[in-house]
Coordinates of C-alpha atoms in Angstrom, one line a residue:
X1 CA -0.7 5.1 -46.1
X2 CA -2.6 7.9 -43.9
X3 CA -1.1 8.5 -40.5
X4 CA -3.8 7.5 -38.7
X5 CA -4.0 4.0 -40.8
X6 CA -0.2 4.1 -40.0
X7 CA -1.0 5.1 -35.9
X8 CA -3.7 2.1 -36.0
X9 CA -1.4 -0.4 -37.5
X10 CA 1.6 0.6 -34.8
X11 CA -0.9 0.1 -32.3
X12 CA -1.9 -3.3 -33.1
X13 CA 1.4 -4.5 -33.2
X14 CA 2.2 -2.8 -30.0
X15 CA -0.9 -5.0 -28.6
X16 CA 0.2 -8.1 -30.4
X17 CA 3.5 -8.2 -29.2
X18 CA 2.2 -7.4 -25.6
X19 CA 0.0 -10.0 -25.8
X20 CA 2.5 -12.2 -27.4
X21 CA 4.6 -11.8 -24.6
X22 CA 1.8 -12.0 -21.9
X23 CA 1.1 -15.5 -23.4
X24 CA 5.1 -16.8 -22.9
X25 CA 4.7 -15.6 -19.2
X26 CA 1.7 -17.8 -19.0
X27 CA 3.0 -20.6 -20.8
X28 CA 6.6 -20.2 -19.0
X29 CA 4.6 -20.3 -15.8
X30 CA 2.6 -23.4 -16.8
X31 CA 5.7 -25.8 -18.4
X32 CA 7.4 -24.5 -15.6
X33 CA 5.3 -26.3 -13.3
X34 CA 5.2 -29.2 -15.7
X35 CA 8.8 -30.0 -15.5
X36 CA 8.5 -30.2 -12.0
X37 CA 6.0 -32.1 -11.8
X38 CA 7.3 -34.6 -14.1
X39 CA 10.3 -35.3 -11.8
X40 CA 9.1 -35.4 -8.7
X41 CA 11.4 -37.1 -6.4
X42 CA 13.9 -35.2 -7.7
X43 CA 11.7 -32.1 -6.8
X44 CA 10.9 -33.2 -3.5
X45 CA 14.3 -33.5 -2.9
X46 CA 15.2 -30.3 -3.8
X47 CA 12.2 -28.5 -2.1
X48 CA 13.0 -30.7 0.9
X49 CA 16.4 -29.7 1.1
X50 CA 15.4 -25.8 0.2
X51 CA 13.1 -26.3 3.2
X52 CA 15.1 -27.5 5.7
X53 CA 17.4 -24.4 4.8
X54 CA 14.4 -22.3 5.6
X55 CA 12.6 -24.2 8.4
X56 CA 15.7 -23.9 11.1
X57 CA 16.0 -20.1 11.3
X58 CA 12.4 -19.5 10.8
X59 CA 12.0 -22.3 14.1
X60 CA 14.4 -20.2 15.6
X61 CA 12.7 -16.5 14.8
X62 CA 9.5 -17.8 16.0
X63 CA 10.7 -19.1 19.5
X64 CA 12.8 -15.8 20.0
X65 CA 9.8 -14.1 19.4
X66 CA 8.1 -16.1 21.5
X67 CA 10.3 -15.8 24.1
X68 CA 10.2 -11.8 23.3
X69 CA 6.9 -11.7 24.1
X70 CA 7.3 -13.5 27.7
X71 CA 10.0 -11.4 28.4
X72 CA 7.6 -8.4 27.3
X73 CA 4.6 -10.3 30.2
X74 CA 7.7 -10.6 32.7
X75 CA 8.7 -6.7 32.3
X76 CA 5.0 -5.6 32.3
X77 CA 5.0 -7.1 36.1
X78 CA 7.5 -4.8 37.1
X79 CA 6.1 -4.9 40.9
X80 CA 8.6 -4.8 43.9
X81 CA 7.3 -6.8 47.1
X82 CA 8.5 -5.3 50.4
X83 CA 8.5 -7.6 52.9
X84 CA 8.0 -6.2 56.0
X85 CA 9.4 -6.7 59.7
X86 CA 7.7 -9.5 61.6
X87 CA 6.6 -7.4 64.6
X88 CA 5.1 -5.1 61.9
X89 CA 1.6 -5.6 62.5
X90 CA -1.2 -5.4 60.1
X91 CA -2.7 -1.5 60.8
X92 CA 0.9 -0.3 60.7
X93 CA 1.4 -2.1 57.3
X94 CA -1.8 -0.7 55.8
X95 CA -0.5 3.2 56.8
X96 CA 2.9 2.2 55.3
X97 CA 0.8 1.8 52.0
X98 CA -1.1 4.3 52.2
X99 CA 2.2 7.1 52.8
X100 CA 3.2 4.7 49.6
X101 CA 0.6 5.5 47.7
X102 CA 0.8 9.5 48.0
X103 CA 4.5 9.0 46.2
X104 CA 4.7 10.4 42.9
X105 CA 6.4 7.4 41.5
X106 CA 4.6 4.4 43.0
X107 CA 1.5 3.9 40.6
X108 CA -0.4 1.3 43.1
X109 CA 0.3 -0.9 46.5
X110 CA -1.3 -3.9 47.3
X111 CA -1.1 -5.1 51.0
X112 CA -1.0 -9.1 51.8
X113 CA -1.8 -9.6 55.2
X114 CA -0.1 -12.5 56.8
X115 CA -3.6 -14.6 56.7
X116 CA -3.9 -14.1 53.0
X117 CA -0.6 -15.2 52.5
X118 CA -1.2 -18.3 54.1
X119 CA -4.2 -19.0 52.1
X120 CA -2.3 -18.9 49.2
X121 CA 0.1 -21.2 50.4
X122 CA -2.2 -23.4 51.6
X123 CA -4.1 -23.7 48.2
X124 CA -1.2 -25.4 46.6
X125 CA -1.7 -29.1 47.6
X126 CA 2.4 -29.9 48.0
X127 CA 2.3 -27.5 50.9
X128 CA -1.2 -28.0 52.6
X129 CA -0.4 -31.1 54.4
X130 CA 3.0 -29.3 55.8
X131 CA 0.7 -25.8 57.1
X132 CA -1.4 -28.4 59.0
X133 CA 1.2 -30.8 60.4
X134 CA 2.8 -26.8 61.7
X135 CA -0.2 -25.4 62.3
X136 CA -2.1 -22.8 60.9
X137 CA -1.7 -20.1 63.5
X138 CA 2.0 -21.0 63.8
X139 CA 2.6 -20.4 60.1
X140 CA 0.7 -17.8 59.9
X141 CA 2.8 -16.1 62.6
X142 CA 5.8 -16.7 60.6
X143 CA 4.7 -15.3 57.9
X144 CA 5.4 -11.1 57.3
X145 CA 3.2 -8.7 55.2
X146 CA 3.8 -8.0 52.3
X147 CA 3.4 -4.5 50.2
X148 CA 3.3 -5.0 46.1
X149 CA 4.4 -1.6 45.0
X150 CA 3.9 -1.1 41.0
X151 CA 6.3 1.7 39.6
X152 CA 4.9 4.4 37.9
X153 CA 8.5 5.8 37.1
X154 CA 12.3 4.3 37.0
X155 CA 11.6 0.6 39.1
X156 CA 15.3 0.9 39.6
X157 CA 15.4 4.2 41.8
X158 CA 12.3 3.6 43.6
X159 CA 13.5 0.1 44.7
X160 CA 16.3 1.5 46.0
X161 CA 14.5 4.3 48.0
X162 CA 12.5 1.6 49.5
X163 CA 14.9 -0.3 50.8
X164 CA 15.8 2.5 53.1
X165 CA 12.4 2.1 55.2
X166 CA 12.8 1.3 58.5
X167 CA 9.9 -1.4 58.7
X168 CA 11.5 -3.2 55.5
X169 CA 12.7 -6.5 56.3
X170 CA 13.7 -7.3 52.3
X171 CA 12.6 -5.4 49.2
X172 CA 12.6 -7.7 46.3
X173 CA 13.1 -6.8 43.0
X174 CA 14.5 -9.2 40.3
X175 CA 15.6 -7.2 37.7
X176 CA 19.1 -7.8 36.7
X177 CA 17.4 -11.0 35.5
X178 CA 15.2 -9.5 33.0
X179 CA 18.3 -7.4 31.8
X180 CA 20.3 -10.4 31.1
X181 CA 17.2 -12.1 29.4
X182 CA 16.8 -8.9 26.6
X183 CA 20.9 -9.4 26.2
X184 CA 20.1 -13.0 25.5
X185 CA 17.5 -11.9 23.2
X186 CA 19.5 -9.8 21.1
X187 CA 22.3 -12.1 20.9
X188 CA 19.9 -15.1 19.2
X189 CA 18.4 -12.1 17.1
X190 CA 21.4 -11.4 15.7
X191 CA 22.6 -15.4 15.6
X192 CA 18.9 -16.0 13.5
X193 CA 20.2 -13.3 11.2
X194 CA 23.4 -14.7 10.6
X195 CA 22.0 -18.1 10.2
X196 CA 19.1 -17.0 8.1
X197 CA 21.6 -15.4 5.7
X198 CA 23.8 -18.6 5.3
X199 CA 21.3 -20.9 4.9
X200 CA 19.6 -18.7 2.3
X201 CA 22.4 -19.0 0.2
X202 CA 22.6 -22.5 1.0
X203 CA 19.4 -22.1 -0.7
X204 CA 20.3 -20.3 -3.1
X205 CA 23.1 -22.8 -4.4
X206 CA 20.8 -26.0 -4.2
X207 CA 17.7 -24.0 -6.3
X208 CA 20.7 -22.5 -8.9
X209 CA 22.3 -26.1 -9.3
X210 CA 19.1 -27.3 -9.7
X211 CA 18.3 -25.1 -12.7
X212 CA 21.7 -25.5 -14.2
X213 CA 21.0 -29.4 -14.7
X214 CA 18.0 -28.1 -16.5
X215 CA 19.9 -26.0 -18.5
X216 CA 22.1 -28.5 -19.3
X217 CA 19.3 -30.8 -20.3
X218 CA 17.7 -28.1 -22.6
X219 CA 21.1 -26.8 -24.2
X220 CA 19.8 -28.2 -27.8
X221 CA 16.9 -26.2 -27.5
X222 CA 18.2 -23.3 -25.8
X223 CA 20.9 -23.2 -28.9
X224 CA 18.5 -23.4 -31.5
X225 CA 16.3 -20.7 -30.0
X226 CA 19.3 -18.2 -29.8
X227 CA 19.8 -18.9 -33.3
X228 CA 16.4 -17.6 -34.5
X229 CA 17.2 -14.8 -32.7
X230 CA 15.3 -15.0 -29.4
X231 CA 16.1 -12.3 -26.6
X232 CA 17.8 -13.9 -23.5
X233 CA 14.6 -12.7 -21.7
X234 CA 12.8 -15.3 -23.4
X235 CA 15.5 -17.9 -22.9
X236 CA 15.5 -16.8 -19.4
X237 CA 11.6 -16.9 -18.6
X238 CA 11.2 -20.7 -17.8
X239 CA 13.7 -20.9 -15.8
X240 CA 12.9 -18.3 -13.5
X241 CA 9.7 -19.1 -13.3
X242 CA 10.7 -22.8 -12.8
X243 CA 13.2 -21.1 -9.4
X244 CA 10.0 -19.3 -8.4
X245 CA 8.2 -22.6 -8.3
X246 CA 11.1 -24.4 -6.5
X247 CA 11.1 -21.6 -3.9
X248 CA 7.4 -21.9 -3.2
X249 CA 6.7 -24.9 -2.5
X250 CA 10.1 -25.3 0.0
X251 CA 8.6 -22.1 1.8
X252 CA 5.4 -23.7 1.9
X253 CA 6.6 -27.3 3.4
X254 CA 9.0 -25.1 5.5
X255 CA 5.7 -23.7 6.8
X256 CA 4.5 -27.2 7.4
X257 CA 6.7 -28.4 9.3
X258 CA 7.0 -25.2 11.8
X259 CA 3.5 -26.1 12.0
X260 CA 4.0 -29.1 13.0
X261 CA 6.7 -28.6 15.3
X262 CA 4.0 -25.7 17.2
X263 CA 1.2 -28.3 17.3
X264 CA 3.5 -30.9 18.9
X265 CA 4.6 -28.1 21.4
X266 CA 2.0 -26.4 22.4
X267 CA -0.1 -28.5 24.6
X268 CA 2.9 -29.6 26.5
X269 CA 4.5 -26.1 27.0
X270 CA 0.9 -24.5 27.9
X271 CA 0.6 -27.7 30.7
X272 CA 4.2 -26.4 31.8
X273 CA 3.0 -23.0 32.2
X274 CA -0.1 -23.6 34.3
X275 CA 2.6 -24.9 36.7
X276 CA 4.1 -22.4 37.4
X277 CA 0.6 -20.4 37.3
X278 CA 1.4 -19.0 33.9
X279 CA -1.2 -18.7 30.9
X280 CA 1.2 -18.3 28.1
X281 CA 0.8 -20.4 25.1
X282 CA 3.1 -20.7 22.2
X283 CA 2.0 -19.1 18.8
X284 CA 3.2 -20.0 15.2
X285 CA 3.4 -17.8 12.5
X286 CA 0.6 -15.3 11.6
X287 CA -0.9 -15.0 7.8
X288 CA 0.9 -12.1 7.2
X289 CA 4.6 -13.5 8.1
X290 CA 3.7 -16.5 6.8
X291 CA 2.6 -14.8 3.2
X292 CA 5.8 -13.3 3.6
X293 CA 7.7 -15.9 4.1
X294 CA 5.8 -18.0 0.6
X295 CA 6.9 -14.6 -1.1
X296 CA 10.6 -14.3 0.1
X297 CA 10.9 -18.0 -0.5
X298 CA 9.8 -17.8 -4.2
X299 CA 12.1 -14.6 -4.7
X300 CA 14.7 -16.6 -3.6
X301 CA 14.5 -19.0 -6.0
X302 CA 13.6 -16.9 -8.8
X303 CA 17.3 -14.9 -7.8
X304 CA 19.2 -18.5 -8.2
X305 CA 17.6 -19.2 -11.3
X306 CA 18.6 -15.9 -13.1
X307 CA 21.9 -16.1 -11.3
X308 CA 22.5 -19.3 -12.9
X309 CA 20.6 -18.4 -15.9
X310 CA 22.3 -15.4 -16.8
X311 CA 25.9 -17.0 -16.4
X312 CA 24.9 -19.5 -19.1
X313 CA 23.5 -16.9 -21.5
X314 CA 26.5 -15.1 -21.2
X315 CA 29.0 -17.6 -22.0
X316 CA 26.7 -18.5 -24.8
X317 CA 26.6 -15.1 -26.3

């Protein structure tokens, strides 16, 4: 034989064998699917399981980051209100801004006269009725002016060089508050983690046993296949494909039922927020976190599958 009949005969083998083994993905991938489909309480009882393993730290990731993202709102206001002495009248606090404003670290000052303040008061009905019973010119004459200074530099420092003015009755300036709330914030970030990790092995052992009751089922088969000399790769295929399949469809009903859980909260936290004059909403899982999410879930149970798969092949061999 020539070489290049012998170079055009390698290289149809090489393509037959690829192809040979491009067709046992596909048909591992499709009885695979089969299997599971032919049992399928027992399926949805392992996906449901899976997906209760994944659902509770993915509830909890999403309200962290939710609550990430009002803490990022709450530190974005970072004004300081300055309330000023009551015989401080209205051209001394405008003057009081306006020296504020020359600073290098105050990046804007809003004044609220006295009148305006009592038009906001008075546009929330619970107080209304009490501002008339007093008396609009008596409350208005309790009420001080107010300077909103916005930071431009360290809030910290500049709060504490305002409270040294001599026409500042109280400087307010909540911001040990939003300190504690990023400590909280780490904390459950770190508490997700260590929950994600245990219930994903939890997981883990429900997808493996799962597959080693297959195994079991198939040992016949698997026995007679090693005999004719098949590679544990092919032993192996089905079953990691069937762990793949177990893993995507609990990441996919884990998805549902955040989903659910967001539209059955939503309307009533955004209701909660416009009391408190607040448009946040809550928001679920983008398509990107959520792909992820459908791919980490599959790899997950494609790694219990060849966990469990392996161990068997092993104590086969």
């Amino acid at each position: 034989m020539s070489e290049p009949q012998a170079n055009a005969r390698a290289d149809a083998m090489q393509a037959s064998r690829l192809g040979a083994w491009l067709d046992h993905h596909g048909y591992s991938i499709v009885a695979s699917l089969g299997r599971m489909l032919r049992k399928p309480w027992a399926t949805l009882l392992t996906i449901g399981v899976m997906a209760l393993a994944l659902a509770l730290p993915l509830g909890l990731w999403v309200v962290l980051d939710n609550m990430a993202r009002l803490g990022g709102e709450v530190r974005e206001s970072r004004e300081i209100a300055i309330f000023l002495k009551p015989e401080v009248d209205v051209a001394k606090a405008q003057a009081i801004g306006d020296t504020l404003r020359a600073r290098s670290d105050v990046a804007k000052v809003e004044l609220v006269t006295p009148q305006q303040a009592l038009e906001q008061l008075r546009a929330r009905p619970d107080l209304a009725t009490a501002i008339d019973a007093l008396g609009a010119d008596a409350a208005q004459a309790a009420l001080p002016s107010v300077l909103r200074v916005s930071p431009r530099g360290d809030e910290q420092l500049l709060a504490a060089s305002l409270k040294t003015l001599p026409e500042a009755e109280r400087v307010q300036h909540d911001a040990v508050w939003r300190e504690r709330l990023d400590a909280w914030l780490r904390f459950g970030g770190r508490a997700v983690l260590v929950l994600a990790v245990l219930l994903g092995l939890g997981a883990l052992l429900v997808v493996g046993n799962t597959v080693r009751l297959d195994i079991q089922s198939r040992r016949e088969e698997i026995g007679v296949l090693q005999l004719l000399g098949a590679s544990d790769g092919f032993v192996r295929r089905p079953f990691l494909y069937l762990g793949a399949w177990y893993g995507l469809g609990a990441g996919a009903l884990a998805l549902g039922v955040l989903t659910l859980a967001w539209m059955a909260l939503r309307q009533p936290l955004a209701e909660l927020a416009a009391e408190y004059g607040s448009t946040f909403a809550l928001q679920g899982l983008d398509p990107l976190p959520a792909a992820c999410v459908l791919l980490g879930a599959g790899l997950l149970g494609w790694l219990g599958a060849g966990l469990v798969t392996g161990h068997y092949l092993r104590q086969t061999r």
